PDB file of C-alpha atoms in Angstrom:
ATOM      1  CA  MET A   1     337.891 162.824 -76.687  1.00 74.00           C
ATOM      2  CA  ASP A   2     337.379 163.719 -80.335  1.00 80.00           C
ATOM      3  CA  ASN A   3     335.424 161.893 -83.012  1.00 85.00           C
ATOM      4  CA  ALA A   4     338.594 160.364 -84.495  1.00 89.00           C
ATOM      5  CA  PHE A   5     339.228 158.494 -81.245  1.00 92.00           C
ATOM      6  CA  LEU A   6     335.596 157.460 -81.017  1.00 95.00           C
ATOM      7  CA  GLN A   7     335.723 156.065 -84.554  1.00 92.00           C
ATOM      8  CA  ILE A   8     338.700 153.923 -83.602  1.00 93.00           C
ATOM      9  CA  ILE A   9     336.481 152.245 -81.008  1.00 94.00           C
ATOM     10  CA  VAL A  10     333.668 151.822 -83.517  1.00 92.00           C
ATOM     11  CA  LYS A  11     335.939 150.294 -86.122  1.00 93.00           C
ATOM     12  CA  ASN A  12     337.269 147.922 -83.471  1.00 93.00           C
ATOM     13  CA  ASN A  13     333.769 146.489 -83.039  1.00 91.00           C
ATOM     14  CA  TYR A  14     333.206 148.754 -80.014  1.00 89.00           C
ATOM     15  CA  LYS A  15     336.078 147.223 -78.089  1.00 89.00           C
ATOM     16  CA  LEU A  16     338.086 149.779 -76.117  1.00 93.00           C
ATOM     17  CA  PRO A  17     341.802 150.203 -76.757  1.00 91.00           C
ATOM     18  CA  LYS A  18     343.759 148.013 -74.336  1.00 91.00           C
ATOM     19  CA  GLU A  19     345.129 151.000 -72.452  1.00 91.00           C
ATOM     20  CA  TYR A  20     341.605 152.091 -71.466  1.00 93.00           C
ATOM     21  CA  THR A  21     339.028 150.611 -69.099  1.00 95.00           C
ATOM     22  CA  PRO A  22     335.290 151.325 -69.182  1.00 96.00           C
ATOM     23  CA  ALA A  23     335.589 153.197 -65.892  1.00 95.00           C
ATOM     24  CA  GLU A  24     338.235 155.468 -67.359  1.00 96.00           C
ATOM     25  CA  ILE A  25     336.448 156.304 -70.563  1.00 96.00           C
ATOM     26  CA  THR A  26     332.862 156.584 -69.232  1.00 98.00           C
ATOM     27  CA  PRO A  27     333.095 160.116 -67.746  1.00 97.00           C
ATOM     28  CA  GLN A  28     334.084 161.519 -71.135  1.00 97.00           C
ATOM     29  CA  LEU A  29     331.401 159.530 -72.936  1.00 98.00           C
ATOM     30  CA  LEU A  30     328.796 160.912 -70.538  1.00 98.00           C
ATOM     31  CA  SER A  31     330.107 164.441 -70.999  1.00 98.00           C
ATOM     32  CA  ASN A  32     329.900 164.047 -74.772  1.00 98.00           C
ATOM     33  CA  LEU A  33     326.158 163.449 -74.577  1.00 98.00           C
ATOM     34  CA  GLY A  34     325.748 167.211 -74.444  1.00 98.00           C
ATOM     35  CA  SER A  35     328.020 167.947 -77.410  1.00 98.00           C
ATOM     36  CA  THR A  36     326.621 170.092 -80.182  1.00 98.00           C
ATOM     37  CA  GLN A  37     328.533 167.968 -82.678  1.00 97.00           C
ATOM     38  CA  SER A  38     326.166 165.206 -83.668  1.00 97.00           C
ATOM     39  CA  ASP A  39     328.898 162.725 -84.596  1.00 96.00           C
ATOM     40  CA  VAL A  40     330.587 163.102 -81.186  1.00 97.00           C
ATOM     41  CA  ARG A  41     327.293 163.025 -79.282  1.00 98.00           C
ATOM     42  CA  GLU A  42     325.708 160.110 -81.084  1.00 97.00           C
ATOM     43  CA  THR A  43     328.855 157.979 -81.350  1.00 97.00           C
ATOM     44  CA  SER A  44     329.548 158.443 -77.654  1.00 97.00           C
ATOM     45  CA  TYR A  45     326.002 157.368 -76.920  1.00 98.00           C
ATOM     46  CA  ILE A  46     326.303 154.276 -79.086  1.00 96.00           C
ATOM     47  CA  ILE A  47     329.591 153.256 -77.456  1.00 97.00           C
ATOM     48  CA  LEU A  48     328.104 153.789 -74.002  1.00 97.00           C
ATOM     49  CA  CYS A  49     325.074 151.687 -74.919  1.00 96.00           C
ATOM     50  CA  ASP A  50     327.291 148.867 -76.099  1.00 96.00           C
ATOM     51  CA  LEU A  51     329.160 148.923 -72.791  1.00 97.00           C
ATOM     52  CA  ILE A  52     325.913 148.947 -70.795  1.00 98.00           C
ATOM     53  CA  ASN A  53     324.142 146.352 -72.911  1.00 95.00           C
ATOM     54  CA  ALA A  54     326.857 143.791 -72.180  1.00 94.00           C
ATOM     55  CA  GLY A  55     325.075 143.262 -68.869  1.00 93.00           C
ATOM     56  CA  VAL A  56     325.729 143.709 -65.189  1.00 95.00           C
ATOM     57  CA  GLY A  57     329.238 142.792 -64.119  1.00 95.00           C
ATOM     58  CA  VAL A  58     330.764 142.776 -67.598  1.00 95.00           C
ATOM     59  CA  ASN A  59     331.863 146.395 -68.041  1.00 96.00           C
ATOM     60  CA  TYR A  60     330.119 147.941 -65.030  1.00 97.00           C
ATOM     61  CA  SER A  61     329.314 146.751 -61.551  1.00 97.00           C
ATOM     62  CA  PRO A  62     325.829 147.372 -60.187  1.00 98.00           C
ATOM     63  CA  GLN A  63     327.192 150.312 -58.224  1.00 98.00           C
ATOM     64  CA  GLN A  64     328.780 151.824 -61.340  1.00 98.00           C
ATOM     65  CA  LEU A  65     325.513 151.480 -63.233  1.00 98.00           C
ATOM     66  CA  ARG A  66     323.748 153.211 -60.359  1.00 98.00           C
ATOM     67  CA  GLU A  67     326.251 156.053 -60.489  1.00 98.00           C
ATOM     68  CA  ILE A  68     325.523 156.502 -64.201  1.00 99.00           C
ATOM     69  CA  LYS A  69     321.805 156.422 -63.398  1.00 99.00           C
ATOM     70  CA  GLU A  70     322.179 159.161 -60.794  1.00 99.00           C
ATOM     71  CA  GLN A  71     324.087 161.418 -63.165  1.00 99.00           C
ATOM     72  CA  MET A  72     321.559 160.892 -65.960  1.00 99.00           C
ATOM     73  CA  THR A  73     318.574 161.656 -63.732  1.00 99.00           C
ATOM     74  CA  GLN A  74     320.270 164.837 -62.543  1.00 99.00           C
ATOM     75  CA  ASN A  75     320.820 165.804 -66.176  1.00 99.00           C
ATOM     76  CA  LEU A  76     317.066 165.724 -66.837  1.00 99.00           C
ATOM     77  CA  THR A  77     316.734 169.039 -65.029  1.00 99.00           C
ATOM     78  CA  TYR A  78     319.668 170.710 -66.769  1.00 99.00           C
ATOM     79  CA  GLY A  79     318.249 173.757 -68.581  1.00 99.00           C
ATOM     80  CA  ILE A  80     314.730 172.385 -68.298  1.00 98.00           C
ATOM     81  CA  GLY A  81     312.137 174.834 -69.543  1.00 97.00           C
ATOM     82  CA  GLU A  82     314.435 176.312 -72.192  1.00 98.00           C
ATOM     83  CA  LYS A  83     312.927 176.023 -75.660  1.00 94.00           C
ATOM     84  CA  GLU A  84     315.757 176.361 -78.153  1.00 94.00           C
ATOM     85  CA  SER A  85     319.034 176.016 -76.337  1.00 98.00           C
ATOM     86  CA  ASP A  86     321.814 173.433 -76.578  1.00 99.00           C
ATOM     87  CA  SER A  87     320.922 172.109 -73.132  1.00 99.00           C
ATOM     88  CA  VAL A  88     318.328 169.912 -74.823  1.00 99.00           C
ATOM     89  CA  PHE A  89     321.038 167.549 -76.023  1.00 99.00           C
ATOM     90  CA  VAL A  90     322.061 166.796 -72.443  1.00 99.00           C
ATOM     91  CA  ARG A  91     318.487 166.012 -71.408  1.00 99.00           C
ATOM     92  CA  ALA A  92     317.449 164.173 -74.557  1.00 99.00           C
ATOM     93  CA  PHE A  93     320.420 161.803 -74.539  1.00 99.00           C
ATOM     94  CA  SER A  94     320.380 161.309 -70.790  1.00 99.00           C
ATOM     95  CA  ILE A  95     316.833 159.963 -70.937  1.00 99.00           C
ATOM     96  CA  LEU A  96     318.002 157.543 -73.604  1.00 98.00           C
ATOM     97  CA  VAL A  97     320.799 156.241 -71.385  1.00 99.00           C
ATOM     98  CA  LEU A  98     318.253 155.698 -68.616  1.00 99.00           C
ATOM     99  CA  ASP A  99     316.235 153.670 -71.092  1.00 97.00           C
ATOM    100  CA  LYS A 100     319.262 151.344 -71.566  1.00 98.00           C
ATOM    101  CA  LEU A 101     319.892 151.076 -67.820  1.00 98.00           C
ATOM    102  CA  ILE A 102     316.274 149.980 -67.281  1.00 98.00           C
ATOM    103  CA  ALA A 103     316.460 147.534 -70.188  1.00 97.00           C
ATOM    104  CA  VAL A 104     319.495 145.852 -68.608  1.00 97.00           C
ATOM    105  CA  ASP A 105     317.556 145.597 -65.341  1.00 98.00           C
ATOM    106  CA  GLY A 106     314.913 143.689 -67.257  1.00 95.00           C
ATOM    107  CA  VAL A 107     317.539 140.985 -67.805  1.00 95.00           C
ATOM    108  CA  ASN A 108     319.763 141.197 -64.732  1.00 96.00           C
ATOM    109  CA  HIS A 109     317.401 142.628 -62.077  1.00 97.00           C
ATOM    110  CA  TYR A 110     319.995 144.828 -60.421  1.00 98.00           C
ATOM    111  CA  LEU A 111     317.641 147.679 -59.528  1.00 98.00           C
ATOM    112  CA  THR A 112     315.223 147.655 -56.565  1.00 98.00           C
ATOM    113  CA  GLU A 113     311.555 148.537 -56.732  1.00 99.00           C
ATOM    114  CA  PRO A 114     312.148 151.942 -55.079  1.00 99.00           C
ATOM    115  CA  GLU A 115     314.818 152.705 -57.673  1.00 99.00           C
ATOM    116  CA  ILE A 116     312.524 151.800 -60.567  1.00 99.00           C
ATOM    117  CA  ARG A 117     309.720 153.836 -59.077  1.00 99.00           C
ATOM    118  CA  ASP A 118     312.035 156.804 -58.667  1.00 99.00           C
ATOM    119  CA  LEU A 119     312.977 156.508 -62.319  1.00 99.00           C
ATOM    120  CA  LEU A 120     309.319 156.469 -63.268  1.00 99.00           C
ATOM    121  CA  GLU A 121     308.730 159.647 -61.243  1.00 99.00           C
ATOM    122  CA  GLN A 122     311.747 161.335 -62.814  1.00 99.00           C
ATOM    123  CA  GLY A 123     310.541 160.367 -66.286  1.00 99.00           C
ATOM    124  CA  LEU A 124     307.016 161.648 -65.714  1.00 99.00           C
ATOM    125  CA  VAL A 125     308.274 164.961 -64.338  1.00 99.00           C
ATOM    126  CA  TYR A 126     310.663 165.312 -67.246  1.00 99.00           C
ATOM    127  CA  LEU A 127     308.047 164.606 -69.921  1.00 99.00           C
ATOM    128  CA  ALA A 128     305.730 167.241 -68.516  1.00 98.00           C
ATOM    129  CA  ALA A 129     308.519 169.816 -68.070  1.00 99.00           C
ATOM    130  CA  GLU A 130     310.355 169.403 -71.404  1.00 99.00           C
ATOM    131  CA  LYS A 131     309.634 172.455 -73.573  1.00 98.00           C
ATOM    132  CA  ASP A 132     312.214 172.008 -76.322  1.00 98.00           C
ATOM    133  CA  LEU A 133     310.194 170.028 -78.844  1.00 98.00           C
ATOM    134  CA  ARG A 134     312.606 170.231 -81.745  1.00 98.00           C
ATOM    135  CA  GLY A 135     313.407 167.031 -83.623  1.00 98.00           C
ATOM    136  CA  HIS A 136     316.367 167.481 -85.936  1.00 98.00           C
ATOM    137  CA  VAL A 137     318.337 170.650 -85.275  1.00 98.00           C
ATOM    138  CA  PRO A 138     320.141 172.192 -88.297  1.00 97.00           C
ATOM    139  CA  GLN A 139     323.948 171.795 -88.116  1.00 97.00           C
ATOM    140  CA  LYS A 140     323.649 170.016 -84.736  1.00 98.00           C
ATOM    141  CA  GLY A 141     321.676 166.878 -85.473  1.00 98.00           C
ATOM    142  CA  TRP A 142     319.053 165.075 -83.436  1.00 98.00           C
ATOM    143  CA  ALA A 143     317.615 166.463 -80.220  1.00 98.00           C
ATOM    144  CA  HIS A 144     314.279 164.614 -80.425  1.00 98.00           C
ATOM    145  CA  ALA A 145     313.619 164.920 -76.709  1.00 99.00           C
ATOM    146  CA  ILE A 146     309.992 163.791 -76.821  1.00 99.00           C
ATOM    147  CA  ALA A 147     310.743 160.747 -78.966  1.00 98.00           C
ATOM    148  CA  HIS A 148     313.593 159.838 -76.638  1.00 99.00           C
ATOM    149  CA  ALA A 149     311.290 160.198 -73.648  1.00 99.00           C
ATOM    150  CA  ALA A 150     308.873 157.870 -75.426  1.00 98.00           C
ATOM    151  CA  ASP A 151     311.666 155.298 -75.777  1.00 98.00           C
ATOM    152  CA  PHE A 152     312.257 155.534 -72.019  1.00 99.00           C
ATOM    153  CA  PHE A 153     308.579 154.857 -71.312  1.00 99.00           C
ATOM    154  CA  TRP A 154     308.482 152.075 -73.897  1.00 97.00           C
ATOM    155  CA  VAL A 155     311.055 150.232 -71.800  1.00 97.00           C
ATOM    156  CA  ILE A 156     309.852 151.069 -68.303  1.00 98.00           C
ATOM    157  CA  THR A 157     306.252 150.006 -69.050  1.00 98.00           C
ATOM    158  CA  ARG A 158     307.561 146.443 -69.295  1.00 96.00           C
ATOM    159  CA  ASN A 159     309.340 146.527 -65.951  1.00 98.00           C
ATOM    160  CA  ARG A 160     308.263 143.911 -63.431  1.00 98.00           C
ATOM    161  CA  PHE A 161     307.649 146.459 -60.672  1.00 99.00           C
ATOM    162  CA  LEU A 162     305.111 148.588 -62.549  1.00 99.00           C
ATOM    163  CA  ASP A 163     301.464 147.870 -61.945  1.00 99.00           C
ATOM    164  CA  ALA A 164     298.204 149.012 -63.556  1.00 99.00           C
ATOM    165  CA  GLU A 165     298.162 152.345 -61.720  1.00 99.00           C
ATOM    166  CA  ASP A 166     301.646 153.122 -62.952  1.00 99.00           C
ATOM    167  CA  LEU A 167     300.676 152.353 -66.552  1.00 99.00           C
ATOM    168  CA  LYS A 168     297.618 154.597 -66.199  1.00 99.00           C
ATOM    169  CA  ARG A 169     299.824 157.479 -65.052  1.00 99.00           C
ATOM    170  CA  ILE A 170     302.091 156.986 -68.055  1.00 99.00           C
ATOM    171  CA  LEU A 171     299.223 156.964 -70.535  1.00 99.00           C
ATOM    172  CA  ASN A 172     297.664 160.029 -68.932  1.00 99.00           C
ATOM    173  CA  ALA A 173     301.009 161.865 -69.070  1.00 99.00           C
ATOM    174  CA  ILE A 174     301.249 161.084 -72.777  1.00 99.00           C
ATOM    175  CA  ALA A 175     297.703 162.320 -73.387  1.00 99.00           C
ATOM    176  CA  ASP A 176     298.434 165.575 -71.590  1.00 98.00           C
ATOM    177  CA  LYS A 177     301.709 166.116 -73.460  1.00 98.00           C
ATOM    178  CA  VAL A 178     300.211 165.416 -76.874  1.00 98.00           C
ATOM    179  CA  SER A 179     297.190 167.661 -76.383  1.00 98.00           C
ATOM    180  CA  GLU A 180     298.873 170.656 -74.749  1.00 98.00           C
ATOM    181  CA  PRO A 181     298.909 173.980 -76.652  1.00 98.00           C
ATOM    182  CA  VAL A 182     302.406 174.438 -78.094  1.00 97.00           C
ATOM    183  CA  ALA A 183     304.258 176.465 -80.681  1.00 94.00           C
ATOM    184  CA  HIS A 184     305.536 173.295 -82.323  1.00 92.00           C
ATOM    185  CA  VAL A 185     303.974 170.580 -84.485  1.00 96.00           C
ATOM    186  CA  TYR A 186     305.513 167.130 -84.116  1.00 97.00           C
ATOM    187  CA  ILE A 187     306.925 166.269 -87.550  1.00 97.00           C
ATOM    188  CA  TYR A 188     309.591 163.683 -86.729  1.00 98.00           C
ATOM    189  CA  GLN A 189     307.310 160.744 -85.896  1.00 97.00           C
ATOM    190  CA  GLU A 190     307.073 161.582 -82.223  1.00 98.00           C
ATOM    191  CA  ASP A 191     303.455 160.475 -82.490  1.00 98.00           C
ATOM    192  CA  ASP A 192     304.545 156.997 -83.579  1.00 97.00           C
ATOM    193  CA  ARG A 193     307.054 156.671 -80.748  1.00 97.00           C
ATOM    194  CA  LEU A 194     304.511 157.775 -78.159  1.00 98.00           C
ATOM    195  CA  ALA A 195     301.871 155.425 -79.541  1.00 98.00           C
ATOM    196  CA  GLN A 196     304.341 152.547 -79.186  1.00 96.00           C
ATOM    197  CA  VAL A 197     304.421 153.244 -75.456  1.00 97.00           C
ATOM    198  CA  VAL A 198     300.661 152.672 -75.346  1.00 98.00           C
ATOM    199  CA  ILE A 199     301.013 149.375 -77.211  1.00 96.00           C
ATOM    200  CA  SER A 200     303.717 148.300 -74.759  1.00 95.00           C
ATOM    201  CA  ALA A 201     301.499 149.149 -71.822  1.00 97.00           C
ATOM    202  CA  LEU A 202     298.526 147.307 -73.331  1.00 97.00           C
ATOM    203  CA  LEU A 203     300.591 144.163 -73.771  1.00 95.00           C
ATOM    204  CA  ARG A 204     301.021 143.937 -69.994  1.00 96.00           C
ATOM    205  CA  ASN A 205     297.290 143.009 -69.906  1.00 96.00           C
ATOM    206  CA  LEU A 206     296.784 145.137 -66.793  1.00 97.00           C
ATOM    207  CA  LEU A 207     294.544 147.841 -68.276  1.00 98.00           C
ATOM    208  CA  ASP A 208     290.826 147.508 -68.925  1.00 98.00           C
ATOM    209  CA  MET A 209     288.475 149.234 -71.343  1.00 98.00           C
ATOM    210  CA  ALA A 210     286.840 151.230 -68.578  1.00 98.00           C
ATOM    211  CA  PHE A 211     290.113 153.101 -68.043  1.00 99.00           C
ATOM    212  CA  LEU A 212     290.943 153.273 -71.745  1.00 99.00           C
ATOM    213  CA  ASN A 213     287.596 154.903 -72.542  1.00 98.00           C
ATOM    214  CA  ILE A 214     288.234 157.531 -69.867  1.00 98.00           C
ATOM    215  CA  TRP A 215     291.749 157.956 -71.240  1.00 99.00           C
ATOM    216  CA  LEU A 216     290.477 158.556 -74.779  1.00 99.00           C
ATOM    217  CA  ASP A 217     288.006 161.087 -73.401  1.00 98.00           C
ATOM    218  CA  ARG A 218     291.066 162.966 -72.124  1.00 98.00           C
ATOM    219  CA  PHE A 219     291.967 163.679 -75.745  1.00 98.00           C
ATOM    220  CA  ILE A 220     288.441 164.797 -76.589  1.00 98.00           C
ATOM    221  CA  ASN A 221     288.283 167.134 -73.579  1.00 97.00           C
ATOM    222  CA  PRO A 222     291.928 167.876 -72.734  1.00 97.00           C
ATOM    223  CA  PRO A 223     293.010 169.262 -69.346  1.00 94.00           C
ATOM    224  CA  SER A 224     294.054 172.495 -71.071  1.00 93.00           C
ATOM    225  CA  GLY A 225     290.384 173.255 -71.687  1.00 95.00           C
ATOM    226  CA  ILE A 226     290.779 173.556 -75.466  1.00 95.00           C
ATOM    227  CA  VAL A 227     287.511 173.254 -77.365  1.00 96.00           C
ATOM    228  CA  TRP A 228     288.648 171.625 -80.583  1.00 96.00           C
ATOM    229  CA  ARG A 229     285.956 173.229 -82.726  1.00 94.00           C
ATOM    230  CA  GLU A 230     287.289 176.623 -81.695  1.00 94.00           C
ATOM    231  CA  ALA A 231     290.983 175.738 -81.893  1.00 96.00           C
ATOM    232  CA  PHE A 232     291.613 177.512 -85.222  1.00 95.00           C
ATOM    233  CA  SER A 233     291.601 180.950 -83.609  1.00 94.00           C
ATOM    234  CA  ASP A 234     294.871 180.274 -81.837  1.00 97.00           C
ATOM    235  CA  GLU A 235     298.040 178.805 -83.393  1.00 97.00           C
ATOM    236  CA  ALA A 236     299.127 176.936 -80.266  1.00 98.00           C
ATOM    237  CA  ASN A 237     295.719 175.307 -80.059  1.00 98.00           C
ATOM    238  CA  VAL A 238     295.826 174.395 -83.753  1.00 98.00           C
ATOM    239  CA  ASN A 239     299.176 172.713 -83.139  1.00 98.00           C
ATOM    240  CA  ALA A 240     297.717 170.823 -80.197  1.00 98.00           C
ATOM    241  CA  ARG A 241     294.811 169.697 -82.373  1.00 97.00           C
ATOM    242  CA  HIS A 242     297.202 168.485 -85.084  1.00 97.00           C
ATOM    243  CA  ASN A 243     299.437 166.662 -82.589  1.00 98.00           C
ATOM    244  CA  THR A 244     296.446 165.017 -80.968  1.00 98.00           C
ATOM    245  CA  ILE A 245     294.927 163.827 -84.234  1.00 98.00           C
ATOM    246  CA  MET A 246     298.253 162.486 -85.480  1.00 98.00           C
ATOM    247  CA  PHE A 247     298.823 160.600 -82.245  1.00 99.00           C
ATOM    248  CA  LEU A 248     295.401 158.960 -82.375  1.00 99.00           C
ATOM    249  CA  ARG A 249     295.921 158.015 -86.004  1.00 98.00           C
ATOM    250  CA  SER A 250     299.286 156.483 -85.135  1.00 98.00           C
ATOM    251  CA  LEU A 251     297.713 154.544 -82.289  1.00 98.00           C
ATOM    252  CA  TYR A 252     294.911 153.320 -84.547  1.00 98.00           C
ATOM    253  CA  PHE A 253     297.262 151.956 -87.199  1.00 97.00           C
ATOM    254  CA  GLN A 254     299.645 150.413 -84.694  1.00 95.00           C
ATOM    255  CA  LEU A 255     296.695 148.599 -83.164  1.00 96.00           C
ATOM    256  CA  LEU A 256     295.487 147.564 -86.597  1.00 94.00           C
ATOM    257  CA  LEU A 257     298.811 146.533 -88.164  1.00 92.00           C
ATOM    258  CA  GLY A 258     301.037 145.849 -85.176  1.00 89.00           C
ATOM    259  CA  ILE A 259     304.470 147.374 -84.658  1.00 84.00           C
ATOM    260  CA  GLN A 260     307.866 146.262 -85.802  1.00 77.00           C
ATOM    261  CA  TYR A 261     310.781 146.431 -83.412  1.00 66.00           C
ATOM    262  CA  VAL A 262     313.863 144.648 -84.635  1.00 53.00           C
ATOM    263  CA  HIS A 263     315.605 144.431 -81.253  1.00 61.00           C
ATOM    264  CA  HIS A 264     312.800 142.861 -79.262  1.00 62.00           C
ATOM    265  CA  THR A 265     310.085 140.279 -79.800  1.00 61.00           C
ATOM    266  CA  TYR A 266     307.839 141.759 -77.120  1.00 63.00           C
ATOM    267  CA  PRO A 267     305.712 143.815 -79.540  1.00 62.00           C
ATOM    268  CA  ASN A 268     305.006 140.830 -81.783  1.00 68.00           C
ATOM    269  CA  LYS A 269     301.727 140.272 -79.994  1.00 80.00           C
ATOM    270  CA  ILE A 270     298.214 141.620 -80.241  1.00 86.00           C
ATOM    271  CA  PRO A 271     296.641 143.487 -77.308  1.00 91.00           C
ATOM    272  CA  THR A 272     293.674 141.513 -76.038  1.00 92.00           C
ATOM    273  CA  MET A 273     291.310 144.492 -76.289  1.00 94.00           C
ATOM    274  CA  ARG A 274     292.483 145.572 -79.724  1.00 96.00           C
ATOM    275  CA  ASP A 275     289.189 145.414 -81.589  1.00 96.00           C
ATOM    276  CA  GLU A 276     287.277 147.342 -78.965  1.00 98.00           C
ATOM    277  CA  LEU A 277     290.049 149.901 -78.628  1.00 98.00           C
ATOM    278  CA  LEU A 278     290.152 150.396 -82.379  1.00 98.00           C
ATOM    279  CA  SER A 279     286.473 151.272 -82.316  1.00 97.00           C
ATOM    280  CA  GLU A 280     286.916 153.663 -79.398  1.00 98.00           C
ATOM    281  CA  THR A 281     289.904 155.327 -81.031  1.00 98.00           C
ATOM    282  CA  ILE A 282     287.720 156.014 -84.054  1.00 97.00           C
ATOM    283  CA  ARG A 283     285.165 157.540 -81.691  1.00 96.00           C
ATOM    284  CA  ALA A 284     287.809 159.905 -80.317  1.00 97.00           C
ATOM    285  CA  LEU A 285     289.038 160.885 -83.771  1.00 97.00           C
ATOM    286  CA  LYS A 286     285.493 161.631 -84.946  1.00 95.00           C
ATOM    287  CA  ALA A 287     284.869 163.791 -81.906  1.00 95.00           C
ATOM    288  CA  ILE A 288     287.983 165.878 -82.491  1.00 95.00           C
ATOM    289  CA  ASP A 289     288.087 165.955 -86.297  1.00 88.00           C
ATOM    290  CA  HIS A 290     284.362 165.962 -87.012  1.00 77.00           C
ATOM    291  CA  TRP A 291     284.770 167.870 -90.297  1.00 76.00           C
ATOM    292  CA  VAL A 292     286.640 164.968 -91.890  1.00 80.00           C
ATOM    293  CA  TYR A 293     285.090 161.734 -90.715  1.00 76.00           C
ATOM    294  CA  ALA A 294     281.536 160.622 -91.445  1.00 73.00           C
ATOM    295  CA  ASN A 295     279.429 159.674 -88.464  1.00 65.00           C
ATOM    296  CA  LYS A 296     278.367 156.425 -90.054  1.00 54.00           C
ATOM    297  CA  GLU A 297     279.996 153.255 -88.762  1.00 51.00           C
TER     298      GLU A 297
END
């Protein structure tokens, strides 16, 4: 299935040619998610999303959606741990498809609680294990695995089956990912996408400031054991410091200004603990970047 054929579908308002059914075309669309040609990969993803977003029973039965889910979760381990290989496209676009499958469940409720919890576990394991942190890859287009993982968590945090303990695990996983020593600085707004997950979790009104203060302390004293004042002696630690500061800044301004998401009205609210969390986020920033910010309130 080449890009010319895919463009025929796009130009036909994403309607498949009459001689094809969703079941017939889906295996190739899923295979294309790992293509190194960005037009093939991204167009296949968009077509697949359109088919999924139509809802349960329109293009896919619940069982067919589950089969897609199983393939996508298996894909999350494909080449995991590799840092600059083409396997990242398979993983990065599979986590995006899972995001859409969960979003449809939010409307049609076709997944069970054990299935949602399994997806949460798969997502948490994937976020921790993903080592290819590239955003836009020259000649090959977007990989953006961490941003795509953030999109997955942005959706699953809203799921009816997730409780406060689940949200805490997600926020802790983000803190650990952001603050880990790495050879890569996030430059493609991964910090913004990850901060949006926190906003989504806060809007469930299940988290309290006692947890959030402990969570912010996780940035100040990360599990890796980095001492931020000494980070400049090691490039990986400097990168971790930069990523951590940028994430906290993104969180601060999203709390202050709100976030804009054109496809959903859910974010058009203000977290109930916003003012207190703004103050505590400043506390964390001052503790990490004490050379820049004055201590005066």
